[in-house]
CSV table of C-alpha atoms in Angstrom, one decimal:
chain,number,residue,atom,x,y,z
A,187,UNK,CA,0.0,0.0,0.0
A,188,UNK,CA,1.2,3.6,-1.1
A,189,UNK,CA,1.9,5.9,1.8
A,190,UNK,CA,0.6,8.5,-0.6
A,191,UNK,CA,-2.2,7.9,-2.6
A,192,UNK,CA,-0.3,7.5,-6.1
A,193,UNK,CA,-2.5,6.8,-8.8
A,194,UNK,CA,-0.9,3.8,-10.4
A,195,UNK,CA,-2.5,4.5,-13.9
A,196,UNK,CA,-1.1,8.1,-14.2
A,197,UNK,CA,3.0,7.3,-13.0
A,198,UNK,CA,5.2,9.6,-14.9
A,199,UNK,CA,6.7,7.2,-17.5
A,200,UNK,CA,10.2,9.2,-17.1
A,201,UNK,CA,11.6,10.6,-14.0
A,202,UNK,CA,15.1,12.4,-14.0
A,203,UNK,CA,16.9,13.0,-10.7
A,204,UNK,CA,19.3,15.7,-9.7
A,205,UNK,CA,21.1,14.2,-6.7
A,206,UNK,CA,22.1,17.2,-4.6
A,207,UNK,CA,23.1,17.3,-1.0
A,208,UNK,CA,25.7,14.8,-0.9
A,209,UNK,CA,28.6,16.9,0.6
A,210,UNK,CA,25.7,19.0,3.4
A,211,UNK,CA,24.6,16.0,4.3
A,212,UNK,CA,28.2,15.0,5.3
A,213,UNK,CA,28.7,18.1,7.2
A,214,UNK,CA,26.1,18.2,8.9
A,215,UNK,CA,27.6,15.2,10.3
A,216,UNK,CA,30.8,16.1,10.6
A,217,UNK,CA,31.7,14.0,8.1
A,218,UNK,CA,34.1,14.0,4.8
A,219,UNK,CA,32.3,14.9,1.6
A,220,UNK,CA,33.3,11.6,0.3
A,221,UNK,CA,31.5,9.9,3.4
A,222,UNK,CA,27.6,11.2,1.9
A,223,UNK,CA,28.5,10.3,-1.7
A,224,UNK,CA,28.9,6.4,-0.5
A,225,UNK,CA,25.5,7.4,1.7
A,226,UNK,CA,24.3,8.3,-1.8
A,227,UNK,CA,24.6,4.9,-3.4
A,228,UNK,CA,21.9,3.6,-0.7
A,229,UNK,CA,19.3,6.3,-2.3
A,230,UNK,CA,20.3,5.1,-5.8
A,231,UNK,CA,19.5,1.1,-4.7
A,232,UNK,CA,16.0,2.5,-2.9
A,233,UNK,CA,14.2,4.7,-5.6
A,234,UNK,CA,15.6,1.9,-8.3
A,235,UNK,CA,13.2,-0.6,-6.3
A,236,UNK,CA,10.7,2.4,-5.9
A,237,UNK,CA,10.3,2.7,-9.9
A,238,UNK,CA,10.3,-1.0,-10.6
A,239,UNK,CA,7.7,-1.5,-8.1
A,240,UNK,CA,5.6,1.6,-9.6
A,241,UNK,CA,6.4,0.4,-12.9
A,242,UNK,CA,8.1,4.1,-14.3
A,243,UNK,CA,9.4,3.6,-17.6
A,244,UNK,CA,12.9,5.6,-17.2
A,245,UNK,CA,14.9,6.3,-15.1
A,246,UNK,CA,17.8,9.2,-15.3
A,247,UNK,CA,20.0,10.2,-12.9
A,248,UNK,CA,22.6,13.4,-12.9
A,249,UNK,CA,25.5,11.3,-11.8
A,250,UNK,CA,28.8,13.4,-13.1
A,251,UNK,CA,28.4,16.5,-14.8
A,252,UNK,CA,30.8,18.4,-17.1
A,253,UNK,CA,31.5,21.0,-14.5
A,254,UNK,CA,31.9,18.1,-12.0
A,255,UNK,CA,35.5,17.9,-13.4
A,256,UNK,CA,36.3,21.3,-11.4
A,257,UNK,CA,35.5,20.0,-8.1
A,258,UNK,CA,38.8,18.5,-5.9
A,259,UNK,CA,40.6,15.5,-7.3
A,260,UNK,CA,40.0,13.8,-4.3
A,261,UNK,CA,36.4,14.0,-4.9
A,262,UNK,CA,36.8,13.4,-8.6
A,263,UNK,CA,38.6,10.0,-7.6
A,264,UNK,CA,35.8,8.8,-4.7
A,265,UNK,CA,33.0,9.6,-7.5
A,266,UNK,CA,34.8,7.4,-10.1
A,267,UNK,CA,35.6,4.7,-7.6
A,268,UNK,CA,32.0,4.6,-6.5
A,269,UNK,CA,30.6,4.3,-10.0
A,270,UNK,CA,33.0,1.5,-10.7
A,271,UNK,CA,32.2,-0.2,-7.2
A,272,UNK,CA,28.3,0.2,-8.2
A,273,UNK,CA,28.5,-0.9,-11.2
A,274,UNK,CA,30.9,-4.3,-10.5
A,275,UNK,CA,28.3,-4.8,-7.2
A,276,UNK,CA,25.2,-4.1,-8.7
A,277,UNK,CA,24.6,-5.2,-11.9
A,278,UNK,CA,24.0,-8.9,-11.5
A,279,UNK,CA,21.1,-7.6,-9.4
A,280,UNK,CA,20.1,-5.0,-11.5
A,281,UNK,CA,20.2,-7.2,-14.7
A,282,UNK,CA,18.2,-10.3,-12.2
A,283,UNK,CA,15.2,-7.3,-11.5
A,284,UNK,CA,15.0,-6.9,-15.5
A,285,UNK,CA,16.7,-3.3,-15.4
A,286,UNK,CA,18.1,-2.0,-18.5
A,287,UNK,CA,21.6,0.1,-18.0
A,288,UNK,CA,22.0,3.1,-20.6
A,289,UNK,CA,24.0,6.4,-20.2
A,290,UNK,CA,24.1,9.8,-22.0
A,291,UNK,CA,26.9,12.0,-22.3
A,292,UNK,CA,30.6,12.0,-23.1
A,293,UNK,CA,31.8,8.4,-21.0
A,294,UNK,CA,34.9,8.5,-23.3
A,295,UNK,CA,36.2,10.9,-20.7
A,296,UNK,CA,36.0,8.5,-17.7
A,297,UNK,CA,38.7,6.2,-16.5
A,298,UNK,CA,39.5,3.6,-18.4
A,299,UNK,CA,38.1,1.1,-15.5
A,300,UNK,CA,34.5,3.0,-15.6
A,301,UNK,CA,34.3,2.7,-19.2
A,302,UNK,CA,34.8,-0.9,-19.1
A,303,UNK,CA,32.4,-1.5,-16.4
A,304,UNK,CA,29.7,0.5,-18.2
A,305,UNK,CA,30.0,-1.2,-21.6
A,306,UNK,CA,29.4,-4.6,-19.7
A,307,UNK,CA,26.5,-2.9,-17.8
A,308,UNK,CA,25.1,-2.1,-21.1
A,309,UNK,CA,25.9,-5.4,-23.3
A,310,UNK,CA,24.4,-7.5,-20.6
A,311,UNK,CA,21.0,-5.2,-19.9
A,312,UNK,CA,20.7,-4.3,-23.1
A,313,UNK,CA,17.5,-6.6,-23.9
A,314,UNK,CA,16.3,-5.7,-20.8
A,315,UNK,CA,12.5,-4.5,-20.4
A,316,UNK,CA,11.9,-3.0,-16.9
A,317,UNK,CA,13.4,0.6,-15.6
A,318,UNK,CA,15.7,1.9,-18.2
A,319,UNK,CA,18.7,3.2,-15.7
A,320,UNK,CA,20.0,6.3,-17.5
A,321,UNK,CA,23.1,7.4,-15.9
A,322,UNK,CA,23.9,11.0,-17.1
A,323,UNK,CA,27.9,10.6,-16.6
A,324,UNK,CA,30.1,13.8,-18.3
A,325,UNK,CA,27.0,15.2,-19.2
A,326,UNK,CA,26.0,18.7,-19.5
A,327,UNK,CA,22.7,20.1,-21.8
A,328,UNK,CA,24.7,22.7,-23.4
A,329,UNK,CA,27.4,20.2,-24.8
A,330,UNK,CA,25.0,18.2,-26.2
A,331,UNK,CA,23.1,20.8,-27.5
A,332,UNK,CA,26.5,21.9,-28.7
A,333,UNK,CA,27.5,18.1,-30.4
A,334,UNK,CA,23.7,17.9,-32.2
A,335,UNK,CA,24.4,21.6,-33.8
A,336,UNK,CA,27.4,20.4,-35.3
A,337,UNK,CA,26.2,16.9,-36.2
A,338,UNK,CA,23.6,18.6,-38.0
A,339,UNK,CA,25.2,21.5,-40.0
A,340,UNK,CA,28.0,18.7,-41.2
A,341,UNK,CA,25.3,16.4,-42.2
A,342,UNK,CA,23.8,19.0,-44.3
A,343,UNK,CA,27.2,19.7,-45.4
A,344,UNK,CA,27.1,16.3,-47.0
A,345,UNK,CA,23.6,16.4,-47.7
A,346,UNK,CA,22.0,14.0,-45.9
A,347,UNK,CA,19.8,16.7,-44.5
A,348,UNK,CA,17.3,19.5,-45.9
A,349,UNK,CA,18.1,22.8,-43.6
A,350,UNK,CA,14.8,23.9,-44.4
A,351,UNK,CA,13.5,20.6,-43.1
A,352,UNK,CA,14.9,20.9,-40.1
A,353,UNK,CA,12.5,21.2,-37.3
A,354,UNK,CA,12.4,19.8,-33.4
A,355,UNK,CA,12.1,16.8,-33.7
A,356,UNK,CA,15.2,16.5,-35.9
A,357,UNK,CA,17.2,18.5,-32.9
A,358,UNK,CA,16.1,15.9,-30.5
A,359,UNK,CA,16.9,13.3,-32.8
A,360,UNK,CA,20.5,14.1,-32.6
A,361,UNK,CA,20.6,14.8,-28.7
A,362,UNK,CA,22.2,11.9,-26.3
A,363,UNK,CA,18.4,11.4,-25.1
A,364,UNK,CA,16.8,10.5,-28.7
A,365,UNK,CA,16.1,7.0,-27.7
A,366,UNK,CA,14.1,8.0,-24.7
A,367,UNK,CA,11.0,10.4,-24.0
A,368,UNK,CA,11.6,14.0,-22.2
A,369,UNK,CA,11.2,13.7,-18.3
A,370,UNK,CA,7.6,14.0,-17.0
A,371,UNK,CA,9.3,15.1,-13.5
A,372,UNK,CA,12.5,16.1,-12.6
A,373,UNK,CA,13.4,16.1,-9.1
A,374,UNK,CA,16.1,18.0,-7.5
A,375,UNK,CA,17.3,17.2,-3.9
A,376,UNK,CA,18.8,19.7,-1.0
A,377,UNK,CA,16.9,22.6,-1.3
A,378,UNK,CA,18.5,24.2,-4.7
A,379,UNK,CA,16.2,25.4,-7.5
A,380,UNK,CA,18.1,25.2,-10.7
A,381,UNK,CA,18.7,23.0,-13.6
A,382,UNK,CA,22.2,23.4,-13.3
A,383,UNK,CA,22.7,22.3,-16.9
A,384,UNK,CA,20.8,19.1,-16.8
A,385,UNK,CA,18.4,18.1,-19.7
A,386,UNK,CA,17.1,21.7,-20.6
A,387,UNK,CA,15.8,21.0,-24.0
A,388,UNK,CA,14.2,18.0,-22.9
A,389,UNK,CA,12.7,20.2,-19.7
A,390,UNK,CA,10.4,22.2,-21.4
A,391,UNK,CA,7.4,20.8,-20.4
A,392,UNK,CA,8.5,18.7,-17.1
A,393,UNK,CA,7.0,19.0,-14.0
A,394,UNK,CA,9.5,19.9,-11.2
A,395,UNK,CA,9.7,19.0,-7.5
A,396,UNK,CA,12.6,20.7,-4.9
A,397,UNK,CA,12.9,19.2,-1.9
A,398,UNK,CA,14.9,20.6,0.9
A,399,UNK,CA,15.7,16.5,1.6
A,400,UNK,CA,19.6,15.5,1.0
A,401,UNK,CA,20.0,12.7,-1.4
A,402,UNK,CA,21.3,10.3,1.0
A,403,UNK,CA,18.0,11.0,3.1
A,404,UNK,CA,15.4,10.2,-0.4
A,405,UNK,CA,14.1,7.5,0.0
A,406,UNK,CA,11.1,5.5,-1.2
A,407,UNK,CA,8.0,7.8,0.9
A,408,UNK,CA,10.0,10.9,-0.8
A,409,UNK,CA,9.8,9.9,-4.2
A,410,UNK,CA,6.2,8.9,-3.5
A,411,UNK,CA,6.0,12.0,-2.4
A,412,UNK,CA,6.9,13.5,-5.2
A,413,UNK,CA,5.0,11.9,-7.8
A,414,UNK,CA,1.6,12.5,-5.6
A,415,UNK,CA,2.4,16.0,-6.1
A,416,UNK,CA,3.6,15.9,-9.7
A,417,UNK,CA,-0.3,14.1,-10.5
A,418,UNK,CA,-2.0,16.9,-8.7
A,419,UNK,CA,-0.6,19.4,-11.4
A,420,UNK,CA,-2.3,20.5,-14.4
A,421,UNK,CA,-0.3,19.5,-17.3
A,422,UNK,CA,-1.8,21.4,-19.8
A,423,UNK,CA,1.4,21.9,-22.8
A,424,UNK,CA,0.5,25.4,-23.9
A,425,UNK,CA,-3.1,24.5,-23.7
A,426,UNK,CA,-6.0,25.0,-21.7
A,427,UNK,CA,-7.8,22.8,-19.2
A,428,UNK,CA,-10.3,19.9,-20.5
């Protein structure tokens, strides 16, 4: 039973996370920063069961961002380790529970170890039909945004594009998120109300929920939480009302 009375017919079929509060959470503890990223992974495991149990669709989660890089290398080096240790812990379980592993952004970047672990992530989910896991690793909307520019403009070049038939749906068809649909709801954690460079084209008509909860504190009532809140909007899409 729900501990929010989620309407299991109207779940957003993508959900996009920006896990904030990672380092507060730490020092309100008197703790290392790296001490609430590992807290961190625990949230990741709980909302995965949350969304397989509520049947949402996808799945995507700010993991590493392209400003990310500026942070200490200390930090850097725990983040990396962590998505490795994830990865290598989890995936037997996560492949067992039907969930499919996908990432967007530039993973060529990563070490060498990450990159390896993600490629097997993917080859063995990839037929996978539950919760499409979308780790946003090097990712930032204005690269992207960036990258699909210049994919386009050089495939007109060569002319395997009309400019003049260029319209949206091309854009998002050269964008790191073209195999999935735009977030229904994007949630940010520990109190911040920004994007912070995260899937703004693909925001335009999302729903968003702030909570001033850390992400090592989300948990499974939270994002129930949220999504009882995101079905009593009025989604409307430019339109009016029914």
């Amino acid at each position: 039973m729900n501990s929010y009375d989620i309407n299991l017919e109207k779940v957003p079929t993508h959900i996009a996370i920006i896990m904030d509060g990672n380092g507060r959470w730490a020092k309100s503890r008197f703790l290392p920063r790296t001490a609430g990223h590992k807290a961190g992974v625990e949230a990741i495991r709980e909302v995965i069961k949350e969304c397989q149990r509520l049947e949402v669709k996808h799945l995507t989660l700010y993991a590493f961002s392209t400003e990310n890089w500026k942070r200490p290398k200390l930090e850097v080096d725990t983040l990396m380790t962590l998505l490795s240790t994830y990865l290598s812990k989890e995936i037997k379980e996560l492949h067992k529970n039907n969930v499919k592993v996908t990432a967007i952004g530039d993973i060529s970047k990563l070490p060498k170890n990450c990159i390896e672990q993600l490629n097997s992530a993917f080859e063995l989910t990839k037929n996978n039909t539950g919760v499409n896991l979308n780790l946003a690793l090097n990712y930032g909307s204005r690269d992207d945004i960036k990258n699909a520019i210049i994919d386009i403009l050089n495939d007109a070049k060569c002319g395997k594009i009309n400019i003049e038939e260029i319209n949206e749906n091309t854009i998002k068809n050269y964008l790191d998120t073209k195999s999935i649909p735009d977030p229904d709801l994007i949630i940010r954690t520990s109190g911040e109300q920004r994007l912070s460079n995260f899937l703004m084209w693909e925001a335009a008509y999302s729903e968003f929920y702030f909570t001033d909860i850390h992400w090592p504190d989300f948990n499974r009532k939270e994002l129930q939480k949220a999504i009882y809140v995101y079905q009593n909007r009025d989604r409307r899409f430019g339109g009016l009302s029914k």
